[in-house]
Short mmCIF file of C-alpha atoms and ligand atoms in Angstrom, two decimals:
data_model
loop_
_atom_site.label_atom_id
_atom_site.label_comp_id
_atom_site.label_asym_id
_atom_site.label_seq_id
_atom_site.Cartn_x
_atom_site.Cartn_y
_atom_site.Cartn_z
CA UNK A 9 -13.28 16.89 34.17
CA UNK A 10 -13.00 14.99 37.30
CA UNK A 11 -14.91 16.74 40.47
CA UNK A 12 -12.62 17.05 43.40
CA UNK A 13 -14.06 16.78 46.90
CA UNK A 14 -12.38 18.69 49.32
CA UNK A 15 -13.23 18.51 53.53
CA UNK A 16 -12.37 22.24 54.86
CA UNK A 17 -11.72 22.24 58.36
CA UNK A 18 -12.13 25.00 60.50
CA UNK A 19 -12.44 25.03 64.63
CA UNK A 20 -11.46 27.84 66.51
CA UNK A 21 -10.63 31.99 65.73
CA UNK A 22 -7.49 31.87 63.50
CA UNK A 23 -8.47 28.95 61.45
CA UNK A 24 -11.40 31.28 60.15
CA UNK A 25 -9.28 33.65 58.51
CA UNK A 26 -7.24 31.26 56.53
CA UNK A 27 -9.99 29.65 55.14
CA UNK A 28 -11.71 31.96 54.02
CA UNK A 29 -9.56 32.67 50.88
CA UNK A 30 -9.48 29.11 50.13
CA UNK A 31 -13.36 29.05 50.32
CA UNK A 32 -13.84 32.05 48.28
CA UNK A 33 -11.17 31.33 45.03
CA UNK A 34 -12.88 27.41 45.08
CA UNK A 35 -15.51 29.50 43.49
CA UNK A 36 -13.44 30.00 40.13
CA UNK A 37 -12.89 26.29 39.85
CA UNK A 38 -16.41 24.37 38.52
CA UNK A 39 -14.13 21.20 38.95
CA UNK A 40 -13.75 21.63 42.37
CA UNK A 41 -16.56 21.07 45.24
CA UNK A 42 -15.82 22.24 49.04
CA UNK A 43 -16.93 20.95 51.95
CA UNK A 44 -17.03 22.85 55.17
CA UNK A 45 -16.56 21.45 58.65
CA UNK A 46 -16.44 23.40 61.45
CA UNK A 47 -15.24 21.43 64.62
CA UNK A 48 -16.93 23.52 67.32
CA UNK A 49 -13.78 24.05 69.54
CA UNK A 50 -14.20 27.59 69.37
CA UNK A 51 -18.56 28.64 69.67
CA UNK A 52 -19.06 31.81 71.42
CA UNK A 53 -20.02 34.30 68.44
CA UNK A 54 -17.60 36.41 68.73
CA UNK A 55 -14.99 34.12 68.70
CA UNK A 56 -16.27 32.06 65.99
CA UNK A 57 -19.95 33.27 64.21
CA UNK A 58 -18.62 36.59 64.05
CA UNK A 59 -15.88 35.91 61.60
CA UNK A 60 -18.14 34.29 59.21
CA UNK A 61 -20.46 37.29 59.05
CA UNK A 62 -16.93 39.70 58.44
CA UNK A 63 -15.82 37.68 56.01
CA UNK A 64 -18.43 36.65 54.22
CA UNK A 65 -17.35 32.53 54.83
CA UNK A 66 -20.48 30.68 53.86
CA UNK A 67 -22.07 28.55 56.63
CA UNK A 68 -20.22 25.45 57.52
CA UNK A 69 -21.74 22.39 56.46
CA UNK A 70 -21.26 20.19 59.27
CA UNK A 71 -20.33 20.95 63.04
CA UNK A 72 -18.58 18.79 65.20
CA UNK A 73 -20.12 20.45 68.53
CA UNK A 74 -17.25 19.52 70.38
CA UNK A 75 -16.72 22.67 72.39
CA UNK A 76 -14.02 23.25 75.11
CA UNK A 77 -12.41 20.84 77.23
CA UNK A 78 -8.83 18.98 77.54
CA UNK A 79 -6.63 18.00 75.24
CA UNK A 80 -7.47 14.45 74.66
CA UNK A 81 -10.88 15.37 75.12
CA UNK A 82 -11.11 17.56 72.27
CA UNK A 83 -9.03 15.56 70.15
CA UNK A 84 -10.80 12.48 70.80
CA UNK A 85 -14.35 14.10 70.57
CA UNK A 86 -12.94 15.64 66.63
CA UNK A 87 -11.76 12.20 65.76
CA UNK A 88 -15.14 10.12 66.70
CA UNK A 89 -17.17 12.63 65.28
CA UNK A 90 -15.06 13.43 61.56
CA UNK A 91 -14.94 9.81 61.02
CA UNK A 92 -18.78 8.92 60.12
CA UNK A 93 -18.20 12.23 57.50
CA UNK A 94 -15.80 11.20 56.02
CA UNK A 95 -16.88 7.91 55.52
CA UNK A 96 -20.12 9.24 54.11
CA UNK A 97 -18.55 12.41 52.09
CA UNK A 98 -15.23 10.57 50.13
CA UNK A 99 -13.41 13.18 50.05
CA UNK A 100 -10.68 13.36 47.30
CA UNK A 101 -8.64 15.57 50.14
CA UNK A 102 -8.88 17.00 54.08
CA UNK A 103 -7.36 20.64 54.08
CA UNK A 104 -6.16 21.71 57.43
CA UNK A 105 -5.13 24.91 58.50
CA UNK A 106 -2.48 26.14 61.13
CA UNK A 107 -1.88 25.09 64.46
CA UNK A 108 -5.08 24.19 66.73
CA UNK A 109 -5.96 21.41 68.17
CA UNK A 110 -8.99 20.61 65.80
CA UNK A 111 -5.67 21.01 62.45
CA UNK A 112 -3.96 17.99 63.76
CA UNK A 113 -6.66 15.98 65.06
CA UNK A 114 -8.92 16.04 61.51
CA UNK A 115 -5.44 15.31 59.49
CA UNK A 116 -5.29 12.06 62.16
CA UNK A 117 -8.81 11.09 61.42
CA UNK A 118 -8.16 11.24 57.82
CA UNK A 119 -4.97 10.02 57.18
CA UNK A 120 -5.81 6.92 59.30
CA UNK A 121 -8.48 5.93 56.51
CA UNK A 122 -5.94 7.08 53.62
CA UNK A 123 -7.63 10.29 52.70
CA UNK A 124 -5.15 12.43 51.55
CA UNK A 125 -4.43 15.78 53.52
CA UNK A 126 -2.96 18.97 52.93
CA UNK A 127 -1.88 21.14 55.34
CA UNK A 128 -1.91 24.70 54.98
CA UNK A 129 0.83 26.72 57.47
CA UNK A 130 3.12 24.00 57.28
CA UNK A 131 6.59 24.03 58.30
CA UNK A 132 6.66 26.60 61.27
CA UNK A 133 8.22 25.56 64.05
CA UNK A 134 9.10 27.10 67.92
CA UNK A 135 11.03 24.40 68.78
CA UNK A 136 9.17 24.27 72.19
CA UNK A 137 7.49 21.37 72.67
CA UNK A 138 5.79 23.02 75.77
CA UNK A 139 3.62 24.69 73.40
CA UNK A 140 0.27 22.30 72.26
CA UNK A 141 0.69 24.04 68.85
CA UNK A 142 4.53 23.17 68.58
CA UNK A 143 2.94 19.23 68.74
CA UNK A 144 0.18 20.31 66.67
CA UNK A 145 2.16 21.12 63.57
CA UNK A 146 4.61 18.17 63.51
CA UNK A 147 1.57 15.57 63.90
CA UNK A 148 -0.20 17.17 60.91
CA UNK A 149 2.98 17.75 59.11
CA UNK A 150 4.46 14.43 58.83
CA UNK A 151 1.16 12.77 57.76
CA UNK A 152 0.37 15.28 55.20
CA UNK A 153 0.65 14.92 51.35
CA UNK A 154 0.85 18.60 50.60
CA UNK A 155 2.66 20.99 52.57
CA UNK A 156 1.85 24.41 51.68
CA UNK A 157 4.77 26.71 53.83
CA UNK A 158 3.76 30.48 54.65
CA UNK A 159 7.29 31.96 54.83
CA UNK A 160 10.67 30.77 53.94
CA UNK A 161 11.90 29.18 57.60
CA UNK A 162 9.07 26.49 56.87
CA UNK A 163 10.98 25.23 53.68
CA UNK A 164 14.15 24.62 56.00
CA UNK A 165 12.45 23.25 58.82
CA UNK A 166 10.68 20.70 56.42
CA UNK A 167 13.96 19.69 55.34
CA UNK A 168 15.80 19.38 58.15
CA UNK A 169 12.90 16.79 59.45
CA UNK A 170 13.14 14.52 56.36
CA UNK A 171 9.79 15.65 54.69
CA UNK A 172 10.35 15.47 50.97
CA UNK A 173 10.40 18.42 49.23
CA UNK A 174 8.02 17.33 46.33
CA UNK A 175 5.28 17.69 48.70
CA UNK A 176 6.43 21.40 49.73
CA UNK A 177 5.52 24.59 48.17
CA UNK A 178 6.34 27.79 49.10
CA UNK A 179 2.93 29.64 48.94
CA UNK A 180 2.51 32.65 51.21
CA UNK A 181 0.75 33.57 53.74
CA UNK A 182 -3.37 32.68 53.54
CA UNK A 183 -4.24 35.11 56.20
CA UNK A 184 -2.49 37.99 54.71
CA UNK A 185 -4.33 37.69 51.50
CA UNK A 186 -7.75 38.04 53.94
CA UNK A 187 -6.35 41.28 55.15
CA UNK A 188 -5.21 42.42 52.01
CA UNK A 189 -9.04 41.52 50.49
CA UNK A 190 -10.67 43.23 54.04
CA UNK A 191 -9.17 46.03 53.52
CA UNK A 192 -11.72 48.44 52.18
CA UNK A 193 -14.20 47.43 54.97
CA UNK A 194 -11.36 47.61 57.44
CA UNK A 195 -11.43 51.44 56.45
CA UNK A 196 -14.92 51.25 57.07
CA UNK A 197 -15.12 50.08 60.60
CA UNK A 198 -16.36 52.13 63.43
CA UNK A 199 -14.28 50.55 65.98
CA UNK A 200 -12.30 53.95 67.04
CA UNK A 201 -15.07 56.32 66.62
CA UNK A 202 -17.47 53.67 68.98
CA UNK A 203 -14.61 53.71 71.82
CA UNK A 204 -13.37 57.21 71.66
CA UNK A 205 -10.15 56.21 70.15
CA UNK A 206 -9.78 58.47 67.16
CA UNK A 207 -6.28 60.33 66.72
CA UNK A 208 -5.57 58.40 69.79
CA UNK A 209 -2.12 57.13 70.92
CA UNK A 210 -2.96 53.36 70.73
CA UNK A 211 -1.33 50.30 72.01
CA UNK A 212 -2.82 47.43 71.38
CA UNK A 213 -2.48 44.14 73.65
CA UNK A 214 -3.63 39.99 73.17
CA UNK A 215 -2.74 37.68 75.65
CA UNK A 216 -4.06 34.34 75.54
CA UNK A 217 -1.56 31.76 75.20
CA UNK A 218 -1.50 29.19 78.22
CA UNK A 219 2.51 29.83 79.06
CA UNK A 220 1.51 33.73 79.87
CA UNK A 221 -2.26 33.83 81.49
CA UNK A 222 -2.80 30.30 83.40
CA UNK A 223 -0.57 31.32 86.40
CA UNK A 224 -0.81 34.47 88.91
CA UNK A 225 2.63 35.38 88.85
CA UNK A 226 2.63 35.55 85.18
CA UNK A 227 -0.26 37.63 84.96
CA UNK A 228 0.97 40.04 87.43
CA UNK A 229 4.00 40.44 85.27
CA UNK A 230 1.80 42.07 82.61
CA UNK A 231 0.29 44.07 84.86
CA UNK A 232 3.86 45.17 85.48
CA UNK A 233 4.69 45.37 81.98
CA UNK A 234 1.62 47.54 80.80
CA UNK A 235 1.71 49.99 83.32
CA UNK A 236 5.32 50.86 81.74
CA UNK A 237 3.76 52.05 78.80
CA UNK A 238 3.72 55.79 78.83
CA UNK A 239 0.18 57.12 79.91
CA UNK A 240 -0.87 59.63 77.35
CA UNK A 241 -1.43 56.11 75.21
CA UNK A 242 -4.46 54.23 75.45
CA UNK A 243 -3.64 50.31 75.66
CA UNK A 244 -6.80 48.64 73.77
CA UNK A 245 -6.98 44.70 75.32
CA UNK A 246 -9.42 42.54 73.85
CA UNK A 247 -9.48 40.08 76.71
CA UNK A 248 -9.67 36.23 75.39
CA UNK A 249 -11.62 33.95 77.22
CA UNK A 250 -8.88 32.23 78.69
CA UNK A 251 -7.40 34.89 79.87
CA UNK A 252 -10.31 36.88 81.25
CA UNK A 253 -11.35 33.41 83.48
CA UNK A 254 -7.86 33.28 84.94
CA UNK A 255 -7.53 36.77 85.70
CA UNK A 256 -10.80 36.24 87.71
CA UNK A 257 -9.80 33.09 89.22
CA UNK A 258 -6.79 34.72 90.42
CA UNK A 259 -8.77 37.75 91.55
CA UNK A 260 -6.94 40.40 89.78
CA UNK A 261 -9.91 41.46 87.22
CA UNK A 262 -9.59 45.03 89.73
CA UNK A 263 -5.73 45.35 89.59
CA UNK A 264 -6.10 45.50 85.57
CA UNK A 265 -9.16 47.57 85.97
CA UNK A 266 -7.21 50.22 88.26
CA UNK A 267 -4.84 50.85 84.91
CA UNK A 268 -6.53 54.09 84.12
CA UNK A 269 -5.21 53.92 80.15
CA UNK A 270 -6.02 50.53 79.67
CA UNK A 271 -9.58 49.57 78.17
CA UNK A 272 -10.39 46.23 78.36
CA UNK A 273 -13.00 44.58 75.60
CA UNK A 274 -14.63 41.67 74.78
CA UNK A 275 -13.27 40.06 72.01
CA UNK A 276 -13.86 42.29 68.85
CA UNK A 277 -14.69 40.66 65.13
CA UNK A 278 -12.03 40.55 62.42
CA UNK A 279 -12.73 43.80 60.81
CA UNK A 280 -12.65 45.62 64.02
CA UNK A 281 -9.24 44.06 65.61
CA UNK A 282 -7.40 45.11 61.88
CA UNK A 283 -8.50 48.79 62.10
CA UNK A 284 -7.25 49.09 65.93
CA UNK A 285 -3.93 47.14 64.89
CA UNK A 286 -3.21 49.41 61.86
CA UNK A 287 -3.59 52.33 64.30
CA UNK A 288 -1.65 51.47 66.51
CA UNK A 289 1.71 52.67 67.14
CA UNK A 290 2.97 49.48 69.17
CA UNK A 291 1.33 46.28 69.30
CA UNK A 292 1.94 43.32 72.12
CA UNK A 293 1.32 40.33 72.13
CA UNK A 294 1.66 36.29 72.47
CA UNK A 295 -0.77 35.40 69.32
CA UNK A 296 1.42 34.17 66.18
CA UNK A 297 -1.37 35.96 63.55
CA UNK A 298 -0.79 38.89 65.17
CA UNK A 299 3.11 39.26 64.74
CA UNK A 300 2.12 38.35 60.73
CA UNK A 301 -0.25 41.17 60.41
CA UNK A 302 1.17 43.56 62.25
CA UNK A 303 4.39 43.02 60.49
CA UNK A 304 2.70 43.34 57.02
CA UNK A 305 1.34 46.64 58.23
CA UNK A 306 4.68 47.64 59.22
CA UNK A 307 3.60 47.99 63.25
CA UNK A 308 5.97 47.56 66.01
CA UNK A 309 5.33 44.39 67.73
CA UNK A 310 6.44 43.09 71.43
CA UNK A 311 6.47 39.49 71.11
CA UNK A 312 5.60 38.48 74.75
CA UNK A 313 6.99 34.72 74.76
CA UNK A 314 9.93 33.11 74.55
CA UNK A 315 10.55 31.85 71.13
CA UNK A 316 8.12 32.28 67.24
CA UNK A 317 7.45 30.10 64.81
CA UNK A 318 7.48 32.90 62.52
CA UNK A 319 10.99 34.62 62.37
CA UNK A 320 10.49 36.54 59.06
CA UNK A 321 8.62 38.68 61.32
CA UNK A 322 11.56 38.92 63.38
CA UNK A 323 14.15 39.37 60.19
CA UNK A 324 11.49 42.06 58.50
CA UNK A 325 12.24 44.33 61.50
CA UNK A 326 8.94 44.27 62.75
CA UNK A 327 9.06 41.80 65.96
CA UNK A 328 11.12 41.60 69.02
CA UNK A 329 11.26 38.49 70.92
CA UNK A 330 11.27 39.57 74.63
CA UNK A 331 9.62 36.67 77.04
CA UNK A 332 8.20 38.92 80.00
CA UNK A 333 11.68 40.13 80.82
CA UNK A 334 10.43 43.57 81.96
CA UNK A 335 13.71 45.60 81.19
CA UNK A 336 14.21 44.70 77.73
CA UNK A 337 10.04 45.47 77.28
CA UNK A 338 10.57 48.73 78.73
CA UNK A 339 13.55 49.57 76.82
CA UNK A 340 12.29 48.20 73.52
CA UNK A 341 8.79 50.66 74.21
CA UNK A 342 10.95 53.56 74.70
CA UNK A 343 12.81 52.92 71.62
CA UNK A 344 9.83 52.55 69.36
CA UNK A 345 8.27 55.87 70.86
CA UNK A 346 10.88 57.49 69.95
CA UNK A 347 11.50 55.72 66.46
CA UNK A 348 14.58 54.34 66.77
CA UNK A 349 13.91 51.36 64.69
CA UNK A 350 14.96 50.87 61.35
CA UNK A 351 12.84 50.25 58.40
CA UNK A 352 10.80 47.54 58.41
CA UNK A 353 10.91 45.00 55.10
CA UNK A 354 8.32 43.44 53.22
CA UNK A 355 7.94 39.87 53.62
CA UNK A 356 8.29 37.59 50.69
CA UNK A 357 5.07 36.44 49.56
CA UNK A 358 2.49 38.41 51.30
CA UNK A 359 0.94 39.89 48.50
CA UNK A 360 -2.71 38.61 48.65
CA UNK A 361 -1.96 35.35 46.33
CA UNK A 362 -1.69 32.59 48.24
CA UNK A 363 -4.46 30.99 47.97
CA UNK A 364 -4.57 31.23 44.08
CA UNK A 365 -1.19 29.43 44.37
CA UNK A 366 -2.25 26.66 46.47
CA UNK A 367 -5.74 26.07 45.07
CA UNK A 368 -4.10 25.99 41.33
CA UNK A 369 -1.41 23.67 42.96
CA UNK A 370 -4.76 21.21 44.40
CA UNK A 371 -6.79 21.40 41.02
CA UNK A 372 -3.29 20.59 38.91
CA UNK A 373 -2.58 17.43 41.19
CA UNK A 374 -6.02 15.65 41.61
CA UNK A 375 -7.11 16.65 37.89
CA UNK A 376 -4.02 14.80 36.30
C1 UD1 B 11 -6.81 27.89 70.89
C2 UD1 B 11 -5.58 27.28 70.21
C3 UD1 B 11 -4.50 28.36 70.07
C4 UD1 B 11 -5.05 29.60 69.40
C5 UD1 B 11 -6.28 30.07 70.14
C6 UD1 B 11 -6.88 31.28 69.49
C7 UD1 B 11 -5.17 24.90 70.68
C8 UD1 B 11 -4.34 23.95 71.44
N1 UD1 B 11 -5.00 26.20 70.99
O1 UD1 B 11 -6.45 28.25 72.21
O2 UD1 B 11 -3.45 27.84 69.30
O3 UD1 B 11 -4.05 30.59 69.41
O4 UD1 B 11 -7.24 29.01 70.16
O5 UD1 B 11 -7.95 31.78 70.23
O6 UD1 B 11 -5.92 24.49 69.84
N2 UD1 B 11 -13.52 29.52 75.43
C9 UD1 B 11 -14.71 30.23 75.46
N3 UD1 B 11 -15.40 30.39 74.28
C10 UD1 B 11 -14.97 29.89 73.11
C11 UD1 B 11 -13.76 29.16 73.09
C12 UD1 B 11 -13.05 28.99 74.24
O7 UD1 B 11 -15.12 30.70 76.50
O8 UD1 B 11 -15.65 30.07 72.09
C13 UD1 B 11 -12.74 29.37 76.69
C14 UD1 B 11 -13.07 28.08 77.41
O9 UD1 B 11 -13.03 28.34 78.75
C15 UD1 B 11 -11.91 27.18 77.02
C16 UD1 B 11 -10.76 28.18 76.89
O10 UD1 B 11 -11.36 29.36 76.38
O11 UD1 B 11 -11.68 26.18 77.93
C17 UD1 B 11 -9.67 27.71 75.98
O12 UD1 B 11 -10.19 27.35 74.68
P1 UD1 B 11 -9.37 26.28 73.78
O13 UD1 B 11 -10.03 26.13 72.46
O14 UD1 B 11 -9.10 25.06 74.56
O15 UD1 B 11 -7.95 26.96 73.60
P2 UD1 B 11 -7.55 28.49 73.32
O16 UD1 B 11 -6.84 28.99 74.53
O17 UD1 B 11 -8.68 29.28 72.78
#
């Protein structure tokens, strides 16, 4: 049996909980032996350490270091510093996950010295170029050799942009089968009990992406659009670095603070953010994880931008696109308080298998 060397990339907070799947069903496969690189874009524990404790994601075996900075800084740090471990390491394959910056820039570095790469997320699209993600996923989709899609759209997208369908496979969604495994410690967390939340009326709120937090006007939008949320709910806001600098750049850390049903945290660990999300009874937000979770738990969800890369979200019932248009938000909150939704659909193919499908797709190709 041939041994199979796959390079696991990983680099900032969502990447953490796609891989871990991967990571942990590599274990049924003797044949198989994982490498994992973390690229250091994301270092503060709690946005990165923390994960790997919850999830039980074994240490990475290399790190990047390449911490914060610009665009080309970050992708030009990741691409000087993969390239000596690759050369050294031979990998049979470079797995990528989602959208980040460190996704695209590892799939450069290795398709530029013909190592194979798979991508795993592949095929969303927001059609917004404005986004660094939207660029993010067509770089490391058209270089990649497989193309492992999380919900139907992706197939059609993939199409449509001349990508051949023998490299796609419809697989599911990796980070759903984490929450479907994390559920039993989900139950466990303390999260509620800790804050004072329990049988609480709970919205919860992320806000991070650069379109929504790196100008004043914006952010004083959602200051407009939380206080419309009826005050016998608590609005739970783990603040995102990004976010929290601006709103103290722009010196309006004491406008939020004056919302007297808003509690602001740091940002909470995996286990933590699942058990306020599933009790919740409306969730906004810009993050594209988010709208997939709380969709397969079936919560509301205020999509705060102007466009998803995930419509099944959208087409399960679950999502409502709204930009920061303030009158559709506060009509759309009123009609989920009151339940005038319909029901909300499962989604094909979140049912906790992915990985299995794309791991026995891997072992099946490079043990031919
Ligand atoms: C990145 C991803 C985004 C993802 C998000 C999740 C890109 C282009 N964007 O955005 O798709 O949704 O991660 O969090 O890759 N910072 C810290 N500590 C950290 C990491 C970041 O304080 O551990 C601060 C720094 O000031 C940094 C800023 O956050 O400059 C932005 O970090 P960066 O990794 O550039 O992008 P994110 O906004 O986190």
């Amino acid at each position: 049996m041939a041994q199979i060397k796959i390079i696991n990339v990983v680099g900032a907070r969502p990447n953490f909980m796609k891989i871990a799947p991967l990571m942990k069903e590599y274990l049924r496969y003797p044949e198989i032996s994982p490498i994992l690189v973390h690229t250091g874009q994301h270092y503060d524990y709690q946005m990165s350490e923390s994960f790997f404790k919850s999830l039980g994601i074994k240490n990475p075996d290399y790190n990047l270091e390449v911490g914060s900075g610009t665009h080309a800084q970050q992708f030009g740090k990741i691409i000087e510093r993969l390239e000596p471990i690759l050369l050294k390491e031979k990998p049979n394959l470079v797995l990528v996950v989602g959208d980040v910056n460190s996704t695209a820039a590892c799939a450069i570095t290795a398709k530029k010295m013909n190592i194979h790469v798979a991508h795993i997320e592949s095929g969303l699209r927001s059609f917004d170029q404005e986004m660094p993600e939207e660029i993010n996923r067509i770089i490391t989709d058209h270089i990649s050799d497989l193309l492992f899609v999380s919900e139907k759209s992706g197939i059609k997208n993939l199409k449509k942009e001349g990508i051949s369908s023998k490299k796609t496979y419809f697989v599911g969604n990796v980070m759903i089968d984490t929450l479907i495994n994390s559920l039993p410690q989900i139950e466990k967390s303390e999260i509620l009990k800790k804050n004072n939340l329990e049988n609480k009326r709970i919205v919860l709120t992320t806000i991070h992406r650069p379109s929504n937090v790196d100008s004043k006007e914006k952010l004083e939008k959602i200051l407009e659009i939380l206080n419309k949320i009826e005050k016998n709910s608590i609005i739970v806001f783990p603040m995102h670095p990004r976010t929290k600098k601006n709103i103290e750049l722009f010196d309006l850390m004491e406008k939020f603070k004056s919302l007297k049903n808003l509690l602001i945290l740091d940002p909470i660990e995996y286990l933590d953010l699942i058990k306020i999300l599933k009790n919740s009874w409306l969730v906004i937000t810009d993050s594209g994880g988010i709208q997939e979770e709380a969709a397969f738990l079936k919560i509301p969800t205020i999509t705060i931008r102007k466009n998803t890369e995930r419509p099944a979200t959208i087409t399960c019932g679950a999502n409502i696109i709204t930009g920061l248009n303030t009158k559709k938000i506060a009509s759309q909150i009123k009609k989920i308080s009151s339940k005038k939704y319909p029901k909300i659909k499962n989604i094909p193919l979140y049912d906790g298998k992915a990985a299995k499908r794309i791991v026995s797709i891997i072992t099946k190709k490079y043990n031919a």
